Amino acid sequence: MSSKTKIVVLRMKELIYTAVFLGLAVVLITLFLIMFRPRQETPSSPSQTASYIPGVYTSSMTLGSQNLNVEVTVGADEIRSVSFVSLDEAVTTMYPLMQPVMEDLARQIVQNQSTEDLSYSMETRYTSQSLIGAIDRALEKAKVRN
């Protein structure tokens, strides 16, 4: 009797290692597919598609007993300038950082067309945050309402 019976011996360790490596391979392939799939076009953020009613808009802020007006000039789809309206000499004397901080923020806002991700030093953070708040209020007045 010449039967050609073959006996295959599998060790449990080999089966476990094979299953683990197959599992890792599936996870890696899935990860690569997720990472390198073509991106769908995402809608742009509101700050990039902001449409404004062209004009000059103001917002006020109070510093001690003084009122300070911030003026923002916008076109249909751009911020053109940001400045103070008739900055009083008493304000510049009492708050000497106000004008330089405003000039720096205005330059960044006109360049970035947004009040987000602005850089300012830690020494002027409160002044900068106050001015950004006033500028945001003026820009809210200028935005087109749908």
Tab-separated table of C-alpha atoms in Angstrom:
chain	number	residue	atom	x	y	z
A	1	MET	CA	0.000	0.000	0.000
A	2	SER	CA	1.580	2.988	-1.159
A	3	SER	CA	-0.539	5.769	0.067
A	4	LYS	CA	0.853	9.181	-0.236
A	5	THR	CA	-0.411	10.561	3.040
A	6	LYS	CA	1.348	13.641	4.296
A	7	ILE	CA	1.243	14.715	7.849
A	8	VAL	CA	1.503	18.459	8.515
A	9	VAL	CA	2.434	19.587	11.990
A	10	LEU	CA	1.714	23.181	12.913
A	11	ARG	CA	2.897	24.696	16.081
A	12	MET	CA	0.599	27.011	17.960
A	13	LYS	CA	3.339	29.660	18.228
A	14	GLU	CA	3.652	29.861	14.453
A	15	LEU	CA	-0.114	30.244	14.041
A	16	ILE	CA	-0.251	33.077	16.575
A	17	TYR	CA	2.699	34.909	14.985
A	18	THR	CA	1.142	34.538	11.540
A	19	ALA	CA	-2.212	35.895	12.765
A	20	VAL	CA	-0.525	38.879	14.476
A	21	PHE	CA	1.512	39.765	11.395
A	22	LEU	CA	-1.537	39.465	9.136
A	23	GLY	CA	-3.458	41.753	11.499
A	24	LEU	CA	-0.637	44.308	11.454
A	25	ALA	CA	-0.475	44.135	7.670
A	26	VAL	CA	-4.217	44.857	7.406
A	27	VAL	CA	-3.899	47.785	9.820
A	28	LEU	CA	-0.940	49.251	7.898
A	29	ILE	CA	-2.652	48.916	4.539
A	30	THR	CA	-5.771	50.582	5.932
A	31	LEU	CA	-3.659	53.370	7.419
A	32	PHE	CA	-1.884	53.991	4.113
A	33	LEU	CA	-5.176	54.090	2.244
A	34	ILE	CA	-6.585	56.639	4.666
A	35	MET	CA	-3.462	58.806	4.669
A	36	PHE	CA	-2.813	58.890	0.948
A	37	ARG	CA	-6.324	59.006	-0.501
A	38	PRO	CA	-7.133	62.074	-2.580
A	39	ARG	CA	-8.517	64.895	-0.480
A	40	GLN	CA	-11.975	66.186	-1.169
A	41	GLU	CA	-12.319	69.917	-1.587
A	42	THR	CA	-13.229	71.345	1.813
A	43	PRO	CA	-15.202	74.552	2.098
A	44	SER	CA	-12.968	77.442	2.993
A	45	SER	CA	-13.171	79.051	6.387
A	46	PRO	CA	-15.496	82.022	6.904
A	47	SER	CA	-12.600	84.440	7.254
A	48	GLN	CA	-11.351	83.563	3.766
A	49	THR	CA	-14.740	83.944	2.096
A	50	ALA	CA	-15.838	86.957	4.100
A	51	SER	CA	-17.762	89.435	2.027
A	52	TYR	CA	-18.127	92.952	3.275
A	53	ILE	CA	-20.316	95.895	2.478
A	54	PRO	CA	-17.725	98.446	1.285
A	55	GLY	CA	-17.272	101.390	3.582
A	56	VAL	CA	-15.753	102.684	6.790
A	57	TYR	CA	-16.859	101.095	10.057
A	58	THR	CA	-16.025	102.153	13.596
A	59	SER	CA	-16.045	100.548	16.978
A	60	SER	CA	-15.295	102.130	20.314
A	61	MET	CA	-13.462	100.950	23.377
A	62	THR	CA	-13.092	102.581	26.754
A	63	LEU	CA	-9.707	103.127	28.364
A	64	GLY	CA	-10.154	104.525	31.865
A	65	SER	CA	-12.348	107.561	31.303
A	66	GLN	CA	-11.380	108.001	27.634
A	67	ASN	CA	-13.254	106.601	24.646
A	68	LEU	CA	-11.124	105.377	21.780
A	69	ASN	CA	-12.567	104.777	18.313
A	70	VAL	CA	-11.147	102.180	15.942
A	71	GLU	CA	-11.839	102.645	12.234
A	72	VAL	CA	-11.809	99.781	9.721
A	73	THR	CA	-12.037	100.466	5.990
A	74	VAL	CA	-13.197	97.531	3.867
A	75	GLY	CA	-13.812	96.826	0.215
A	76	ALA	CA	-16.226	94.210	-1.120
A	77	ASP	CA	-13.919	91.318	-0.236
A	78	GLU	CA	-10.897	92.818	1.493
A	79	ILE	CA	-9.818	94.721	4.574
A	80	ARG	CA	-8.086	97.855	3.335
A	81	SER	CA	-6.988	99.649	6.492
A	82	VAL	CA	-7.294	99.697	10.263
A	83	SER	CA	-6.569	102.825	12.299
A	84	PHE	CA	-7.606	105.040	15.185
A	85	VAL	CA	-10.048	107.905	14.729
A	86	SER	CA	-8.629	111.141	16.148
A	87	LEU	CA	-6.381	109.631	18.774
A	88	ASP	CA	-6.305	112.041	21.698
A	89	GLU	CA	-2.963	113.220	23.069
A	90	ALA	CA	-4.071	112.262	26.593
A	91	VAL	CA	-4.551	108.676	25.436
A	92	THR	CA	-1.115	108.499	23.805
A	93	THR	CA	0.436	109.903	26.982
A	94	MET	CA	-1.372	107.538	29.348
A	95	TYR	CA	-1.164	104.507	27.049
A	96	PRO	CA	2.089	104.815	25.066
A	97	LEU	CA	1.855	101.282	23.612
A	98	MET	CA	-1.517	101.890	21.981
A	99	GLN	CA	-0.325	103.485	18.722
A	100	PRO	CA	2.640	101.150	17.976
A	101	VAL	CA	0.564	98.056	18.765
A	102	MET	CA	-2.240	99.294	16.489
A	103	GLU	CA	0.180	99.912	13.637
A	104	ASP	CA	1.634	96.413	13.975
A	105	LEU	CA	-1.796	94.772	14.177
A	106	ALA	CA	-3.113	96.837	11.262
A	107	ARG	CA	-0.211	95.737	9.073
A	108	GLN	CA	-0.813	92.067	9.944
A	109	ILE	CA	-4.594	92.289	9.470
A	110	VAL	CA	-4.313	93.929	6.047
A	111	GLN	CA	-1.700	91.372	5.013
A	112	ASN	CA	-3.597	88.298	6.337
A	113	GLN	CA	-7.109	89.651	5.697
A	114	SER	CA	-8.149	88.224	9.051
A	115	THR	CA	-7.891	88.924	12.768
A	116	GLU	CA	-6.971	85.302	13.434
A	117	ASP	CA	-3.423	84.063	14.037
A	118	LEU	CA	-1.960	87.485	14.732
A	119	SER	CA	1.359	87.652	16.526
A	120	TYR	CA	2.119	90.058	19.335
A	121	SER	CA	4.521	90.099	22.248
A	122	MET	CA	3.574	88.984	25.727
A	123	GLU	CA	4.213	92.512	27.030
A	124	THR	CA	1.442	93.895	24.820
A	125	ARG	CA	-1.004	90.989	24.948
A	126	TYR	CA	-3.772	92.821	26.841
A	127	THR	CA	-3.520	95.905	24.652
A	128	SER	CA	-3.477	93.719	21.542
A	129	GLN	CA	-6.447	91.631	22.661
A	130	SER	CA	-8.478	94.762	23.417
A	131	LEU	CA	-7.703	96.237	20.016
A	132	ILE	CA	-8.463	92.955	18.216
A	133	GLY	CA	-11.828	92.839	19.999
A	134	ALA	CA	-12.668	96.355	18.818
A	135	ILE	CA	-11.544	95.529	15.267
A	136	ASP	CA	-13.664	92.358	15.275
A	137	ARG	CA	-16.733	94.357	16.361
A	138	ALA	CA	-16.191	96.813	13.497
A	139	LEU	CA	-15.748	93.938	11.007
A	140	GLU	CA	-18.969	92.322	12.241
A	141	LYS	CA	-20.803	95.515	11.283
A	142	ALA	CA	-19.258	95.320	7.806
A	143	LYS	CA	-20.055	91.663	7.039
A	144	VAL	CA	-22.730	90.853	4.510
A	145	ARG	CA	-25.695	89.155	6.150
A	146	ASN	CA	-27.269	86.267	4.285
